[in-house]
Structures are given as structure tokens and as C-alpha cells.
């Protein structure tokens, strides 16, 4: 993988220049190819939670994108409270954009940005690279695309959710949203709709009907409203723990350097939103859903203790290339223990932090934002699938 910082900077600057030029053709040319991800098969016995985010990136949706950036880690932390038969499920997230004039008309202005993946940093990276531009929004088409093209798991233990957000009539385009949702239902996929505007307008423009047909939840949000964060006495402590947590990662292979750098970039992105959001990300990183066995020696060894033997000398970081396999095993064991210690500290702080937030939240009531809408529906739908919530 190329240097993430360089790729991120070039990609972002190119898109911004294209948006400023208002040149749809140029925007389309500069869109990257779809990402292909090869990951280990999730454990089918413990359930899988798969979530596809379909975001309207037309010119009126800057606020929605900002909310998505701000609430990603809050949503992840909500998902991690779910258990299936006492086990923590695997979590995969996919990201689509639709309604952007920079996308191809032949694709109905739809782009799969990231397929279903456990790589949460990758989702964050691409959320922060999104830019809005003009557009025609076809909800039926993007639902059909996501439900038919993504690798949805079979089995009643798996929870499959699509969240589609936007502000144009739900019935636009040549593909019937009812037919698209009916096809998704055959795969056990729940369709949840989030209308960016007035509640009644969302009903009148079929967003509620889309959720009703899809056996999901309907919400409306003010996409232009700023996300309200509750700072807690524990945020600074969690931030310090995150620095220690990062120090336990040992990159290896072709992706080791770039993915370690990406981890730090996404830390910075989270912190650019708010200190509270940075704390949310740190909490996510302390949990089992944040796994990086494809580039981190500690996670790789946890996944397969024999994998180290297959690594070539050149696959190791320079600092380890002169050491024996036994010496490397000792270093990995030390980092593993150190990481587990930090993870436990964050878990303790995170529980106190959430209790503080819950208490403060009860004092005020405001319209749902994207994160609140998704969190509430995730818990509600999870219970119907036999999942329980453990905070």
C-alpha cells in the first residue's frame, strides 16, 4: 500500500480542486477504483453484525457527512455492547455514497467506497475523504446495489442492516424502492431510513414507508445541526491511554508502515472533531472489534501463533530483522501483555465515562442526530434477533 498520508493528501486535494471547478467529468475521472478486501472468514457460530451506510453526498449534505464523521466511533461502541449467546459478534461495515454529480450517470450516481470490512480505520479514512457535489438521489437504486453486491452472511444468527440517509423523495429514479427492499428482505436485511429534514416531510416523501416495508426504523434528523458532545472527567485519561495503546502495535509486511501511519492519521481526524470524539475512538480501539492481524504482529500472533514462523526476514520491521524468532516472540508477548493492561484501563474508564454521559443526557432532550438515530435502532433490532446488550 502506498504511504497513507500521501495518498490521503493527494486524494483529498484532487477532489477539493475538482469540486471547486464544478467539473463533474473531472470528479468522475478522479474517483478511485473500488476497494477489494481479503479478510479471514468470521466465526459463524458467534453471529455477525453487518452494517452498510448509504450516504447522500449531493451538494446539500455537508452536514450529514460531518455527522457521519463525528458519530462513527459512537456507532461502533454501540455495536460492541451486543452479545450473541454470550459471545461478541464480528462487526463489518460498508460505505456507499450516492447522489453525487461527480459519479457516473450510468451507475445511477452510486459508488461503493468500501465493501463490508472489519478494518475500521479504512472506513474512517474514507469518511473523511468524502466531498459533496450536486446530484440526483435514487434510493431504490442504491439499496438494490448494496443488497445485491455486498457479501451478506447467511444464517439467522447474523444481523444485517442498511442505513440510508438523504433529503430527496425516496421514490426517485427508475428502480422501485419497494422492489429493491423486497429483494433485500429475502436476504434478511433490515432497511433503516434517516430523512434529513422535517419528520412529516419524510413521511410525505416515502422515507417512512421505506423503513416500514424494510422492517426497519424511520428517523428524521437536522443534518445541519452540530453534534453535541458531552465532555467527561475521563476523556483526558482515555486519551493518554490511547497513546500507550498505539505504542503496542508492531507493523509487519507490505502494509505495516502505511497502516500504522493510517492509525495515527485517523486518531488525528477524530481529534479534529472534538476531544470527546477522540475518546470514543480510543474506546473502540480498546475492544476486540478493532483488529489488525493483517499488519500488526500482536494481533497476527493472537489470531495464529504459528504465523510468525512463515514470515520472511524482510517482512519484519527493521528493528526486528536482526533478532531470532524466539527473541521476537518475547517482544510480542511483552507488547501483548502491555496492550491487555491498557485495554483493561480504558474499559474501566469507558464505563465511568458512559455513566457520566447517560446522567447528563437525561437532563436535556434534543432532536436525534445520525449517531443517536442509528444507536437506538441497532439496539432495538438486535433484540429481535436474539442479541442482548451488555454495557
XYZ file of C-alpha atoms in Angstrom:
391
model
C 0.000 0.000 0.000
C 1.249 3.465 -0.762
C 2.075 5.852 2.002
C -1.322 6.603 3.541
C -0.606 10.207 4.363
C 0.489 10.917 0.811
C -2.451 9.037 -0.691
C -4.884 10.754 1.640
C -3.470 14.208 0.874
C -3.434 13.676 -2.887
C -6.918 12.191 -2.941
C -8.377 14.949 -0.802
C -6.693 17.802 -2.646
C -7.709 16.402 -6.038
C -11.331 16.096 -5.006
C -11.394 19.581 -3.499
C -9.927 21.054 -6.662
C -12.489 19.194 -8.719
C -15.358 20.401 -6.557
C -14.121 23.972 -6.828
C -14.002 23.643 -10.600
C -17.555 22.247 -10.626
C -16.440 19.797 -13.291
C -18.427 16.530 -12.952
C -16.368 14.788 -15.593
C -13.141 15.573 -13.759
C -14.651 14.412 -10.498
C -15.655 11.136 -12.089
C -12.202 10.596 -13.537
C -10.523 11.146 -10.169
C -12.703 8.674 -8.262
C -10.563 5.758 -7.068
C -11.256 2.197 -8.153
C -13.458 0.087 -5.817
C -11.580 -1.354 -2.869
C -11.131 -5.121 -2.733
C -10.592 -6.535 0.739
C -9.440 -10.055 1.557
C -10.139 -10.938 5.159
C -10.357 -14.031 7.294
C -13.793 -15.614 7.378
C -15.718 -14.527 10.502
C -16.692 -17.133 13.096
C -20.196 -18.187 12.011
C -21.014 -19.603 15.461
C -20.950 -16.264 17.266
C -23.013 -14.171 14.915
C -22.009 -11.365 12.615
C -23.274 -7.802 12.536
C -23.069 -6.246 9.086
C -23.920 -2.590 8.550
C -24.000 -0.742 5.229
C -24.039 3.061 5.371
C -25.565 4.672 2.283
C -24.830 8.387 2.442
C -26.260 11.061 0.188
C -23.285 13.163 -0.929
C -25.187 15.670 -3.044
C -24.377 19.339 -2.523
C -26.835 19.851 0.339
C -25.418 17.091 2.510
C -22.221 18.504 4.038
C -23.843 18.427 7.459
C -24.747 14.756 7.076
C -21.148 13.863 6.199
C -19.909 15.831 9.200
C -22.291 13.917 11.446
C -21.127 10.605 9.975
C -17.504 11.530 10.715
C -18.477 12.601 14.214
C -20.525 9.534 15.079
C -18.616 6.617 13.555
C -16.903 5.582 16.785
C -20.037 6.120 18.847
C -21.855 3.741 16.486
C -19.031 1.190 16.706
C -19.149 1.335 20.500
C -22.901 0.737 20.423
C -22.347 -2.340 18.253
C -19.742 -3.671 20.684
C -22.296 -3.756 23.517
C -24.170 -6.532 21.707
C -23.647 -10.197 22.522
C -24.989 -13.307 20.821
C -25.242 -16.374 23.038
C -22.663 -14.812 25.308
C -20.159 -14.148 22.527
C -19.006 -10.909 20.937
C -20.062 -10.864 17.284
C -17.821 -9.929 14.402
C -18.600 -6.445 13.078
C -18.318 -5.439 9.443
C -19.145 -2.025 7.998
C -19.545 -0.938 4.383
C -19.713 2.569 2.961
C -21.568 3.827 -0.116
C -22.165 7.287 -1.472
C -24.968 8.207 -3.838
C -26.482 11.309 -5.441
C -23.149 12.946 -6.263
C -22.784 14.563 -9.698
C -19.149 13.512 -9.762
C -20.261 9.907 -10.072
C -21.180 8.212 -13.327
C -24.782 8.685 -14.577
C -24.626 5.119 -15.901
C -24.177 3.918 -12.311
C -27.175 5.991 -11.142
C -24.667 8.239 -9.328
C -23.747 5.431 -6.925
C -20.313 4.370 -5.677
C -19.295 1.579 -3.352
C -16.487 3.189 -1.385
C -15.613 0.308 0.920
C -17.112 -3.211 0.887
C -18.054 -4.922 4.134
C -14.896 -4.905 6.231
C -13.605 -5.222 9.776
C -10.992 -2.538 9.001
C -12.498 0.365 10.947
C -9.617 2.729 10.186
C -10.334 2.262 6.483
C -13.969 3.308 6.995
C -12.844 6.379 8.940
C -10.261 7.292 6.312
C -12.848 7.301 3.532
C -15.475 9.134 5.543
C -13.003 11.966 5.948
C -12.276 11.977 2.220
C -15.920 12.425 1.154
C -16.906 15.609 -0.657
C -20.389 16.719 -1.730
C -21.359 17.840 -5.215
C -24.721 18.422 -6.977
C -26.570 15.251 -7.721
C -29.647 13.123 -8.358
C -30.562 10.812 -5.494
C -32.009 7.404 -6.342
C -32.727 5.494 -3.119
C -34.134 2.383 -4.764
C -31.041 2.042 -6.936
C -28.509 2.345 -4.106
C -30.454 -0.069 -1.890
C -30.520 -2.593 -4.730
C -26.793 -2.094 -5.312
C -25.842 -2.600 -1.656
C -28.162 -5.529 -1.020
C -27.086 -7.398 -4.156
C -23.352 -6.619 -4.356
C -22.180 -6.883 -0.748
C -21.126 -10.211 0.801
C -24.015 -10.645 3.250
C -23.750 -13.638 5.580
C -26.391 -16.341 5.680
C -27.896 -17.606 8.932
C -30.434 -16.404 11.480
C -27.678 -15.510 13.960
C -26.449 -12.728 11.693
C -27.831 -9.176 11.858
C -27.786 -7.342 8.536
C -28.614 -3.652 8.446
C -28.753 -0.966 5.788
C -28.915 2.678 6.842
C -29.767 5.127 4.099
C -29.686 8.880 4.709
C -30.800 11.723 2.461
C -33.290 14.520 1.855
C -34.905 13.978 -1.558
C -38.090 11.940 -2.228
C -37.447 8.271 -1.572
C -39.198 7.168 -4.761
C -36.953 8.952 -7.267
C -35.284 7.008 -10.062
C -36.273 4.158 -12.347
C -35.772 1.401 -9.753
C -38.706 0.890 -7.393
C -37.617 1.192 -3.770
C -40.321 -1.334 -2.817
C -38.930 -3.935 -5.207
C -35.350 -3.255 -4.084
C -36.356 -3.579 -0.434
C -38.340 -6.750 -1.113
C -35.222 -8.324 -2.646
C -33.172 -7.221 0.376
C -35.751 -8.743 2.721
C -35.199 -12.139 1.094
C -31.658 -11.977 2.466
C -32.849 -10.916 5.914
C -31.575 -7.354 5.522
C -33.355 -4.637 7.526
C -33.715 -1.251 5.840
C -33.499 1.806 8.103
C -34.163 5.280 6.737
C -32.893 8.601 8.064
C -34.524 11.636 6.497
C -32.564 14.863 6.724
C -35.406 17.284 7.309
C -38.858 17.644 8.819
C -40.460 14.479 10.241
C -43.736 14.933 8.371
C -41.947 15.742 5.126
C -40.072 12.469 5.455
C -43.378 10.664 5.729
C -44.829 12.512 2.733
C -41.761 11.713 0.616
C -41.902 7.956 1.423
C -38.905 7.680 3.747
C -41.048 6.216 6.500
C -42.690 3.863 4.030
C -39.237 2.641 3.014
C -38.459 1.724 6.615
C -41.889 0.162 7.132
C -41.512 -2.014 4.029
C -37.962 -2.890 5.064
C -38.985 -3.814 8.663
C -36.548 -1.215 9.937
C -36.766 2.143 11.683
C -37.546 5.594 10.350
C -35.893 8.702 11.791
C -35.522 12.309 10.865
C -32.539 14.453 11.780
C -31.394 18.015 11.310
C -28.319 17.225 9.239
C -27.086 20.810 9.532
C -27.088 20.763 13.317
C -23.751 20.437 15.070
C -23.244 17.243 17.027
C -23.440 17.949 20.746
C -20.674 16.304 22.713
C -20.614 15.768 26.437
C -17.113 16.219 27.787
C -16.356 13.995 30.749
C -13.722 13.933 33.514
C -12.382 10.710 31.952
C -11.621 11.900 28.415
C -8.086 13.084 29.135
C -7.192 9.851 30.894
C -8.515 7.808 27.971
C -6.502 9.973 25.574
C -3.308 9.228 27.478
C -4.143 5.526 27.437
C -4.579 5.688 23.674
C -1.010 6.928 23.263
C 0.220 3.932 25.237
C -2.054 1.639 23.228
C -0.575 2.822 19.924
C 2.902 2.006 21.199
C 1.968 -1.694 21.391
C 1.470 -2.036 17.628
C 4.292 -3.610 15.605
C 3.773 -3.258 11.870
C 4.900 -6.014 9.532
C 4.700 -6.885 5.844
C 3.951 -4.583 2.921
C 1.198 -2.775 4.840
C 2.889 -2.437 8.212
C 4.301 1.076 7.887
C 1.378 2.601 5.988
C -1.318 1.086 8.211
C 0.468 2.176 11.380
C 0.611 5.665 9.884
C -3.071 5.411 8.949
C -3.888 4.566 12.554
C -2.284 7.816 13.652
C -3.980 9.792 10.863
C -7.406 8.550 11.972
C -6.541 9.455 15.566
C -5.859 12.978 14.339
C -9.066 13.026 12.297
C -11.075 12.002 15.337
C -9.381 14.608 17.479
C -10.081 17.293 14.858
C -13.789 16.789 15.550
C -13.556 17.004 19.332
C -11.782 15.608 22.360
C -14.888 13.581 23.163
C -14.874 12.024 19.701
C -11.200 11.162 20.128
C -12.074 9.418 23.389
C -14.841 7.479 21.602
C -12.313 6.246 19.046
C -9.860 5.237 21.767
C -12.611 3.215 23.444
C -13.342 1.456 20.125
C -9.653 0.686 19.672
C -9.514 -0.985 23.073
C -12.120 -3.583 22.085
C -11.846 -6.878 20.226
C -13.635 -5.481 17.147
C -10.598 -3.312 16.442
C -8.361 -5.996 14.972
C -5.405 -5.590 12.657
C -3.880 -9.017 12.143
C -3.083 -8.159 8.508
C -0.382 -5.682 9.565
C 0.206 -5.879 13.346
C 2.356 -8.672 14.816
C 0.480 -8.712 18.120
C -2.931 -9.249 16.524
C -1.449 -11.665 13.987
C 0.058 -13.776 16.757
C -3.207 -13.711 18.698
C -5.018 -14.975 15.595
C -2.433 -17.629 14.729
C 0.561 -18.373 16.949
C 2.285 -20.215 14.099
C 2.023 -17.326 11.617
C 5.338 -15.807 12.761
C 7.257 -18.808 11.506
C 6.052 -18.166 7.954
C 7.210 -14.548 7.892
C 10.322 -13.724 5.918
C 13.041 -11.540 7.395
C 12.170 -8.694 5.027
C 8.536 -8.800 6.223
C 9.617 -7.782 9.706
C 10.219 -4.203 10.836
C 13.882 -3.198 10.545
C 14.318 -3.187 14.328
C 13.417 -6.902 14.493
C 15.225 -8.224 11.434
C 18.444 -8.943 13.339
C 16.653 -10.827 16.122
C 15.882 -14.530 16.381
C 12.335 -15.850 16.212
C 12.490 -16.633 19.925
C 13.542 -13.082 20.748
C 10.718 -11.744 18.582
C 8.230 -13.990 20.381
C 9.335 -12.500 23.696
C 8.849 -8.975 22.353
C 5.405 -9.860 21.009
C 4.453 -11.398 24.355
C 5.559 -8.233 26.174
C 3.566 -5.992 23.818
C 0.553 -8.292 24.135
C 0.610 -8.036 27.903
C 1.108 -4.283 27.736
C -1.833 -3.911 25.351
C -4.131 -6.011 27.506
C -3.245 -3.871 30.524
C -4.080 -0.646 28.664
C -7.277 -2.143 27.239
C -8.477 -3.013 30.742
C -7.708 0.514 31.943
C -9.668 2.018 29.054
C -12.572 -0.378 29.666
C -12.814 0.778 33.278
C -12.625 4.441 32.298
C -15.089 3.921 29.430
C -17.713 2.511 31.768
C -17.414 5.502 34.096
C -17.443 7.823 31.090
C -20.656 6.319 29.708
C -22.361 6.511 33.093
C -21.471 10.211 33.241
C -22.817 10.773 29.704
C -26.051 8.881 30.440
C -26.656 11.025 33.514
C -26.027 14.268 31.647
C -28.113 13.194 28.651
C -31.190 12.734 30.820
C -31.048 16.414 31.752
C -31.626 17.628 28.183
C -33.530 16.395 25.163
C -32.758 17.336 21.585
C -33.589 16.084 18.115
C -31.788 12.887 17.158
C -28.582 13.204 15.196
C -27.251 10.478 12.926
C -25.456 8.610 15.701
C -28.382 8.669 18.112
C -30.781 7.516 15.404
C -28.578 4.591 14.456
C -27.674 3.601 18.011
C -31.309 3.394 19.117
C -32.381 1.312 16.146
C -29.376 -1.010 16.351
C -30.242 -1.970 19.923
C -33.944 -2.328 19.126
C -33.409 -4.540 16.082
C -30.681 -6.566 17.806
C -33.108 -7.671 20.495
C -35.460 -9.069 17.860
C -32.565 -11.185 16.558
C -31.745 -12.667 19.960
C -28.845 -10.377 20.839
C -28.541 -8.910 24.306
C -26.961 -5.630 25.379
C -24.063 -5.689 27.840
C -22.737 -2.256 28.799
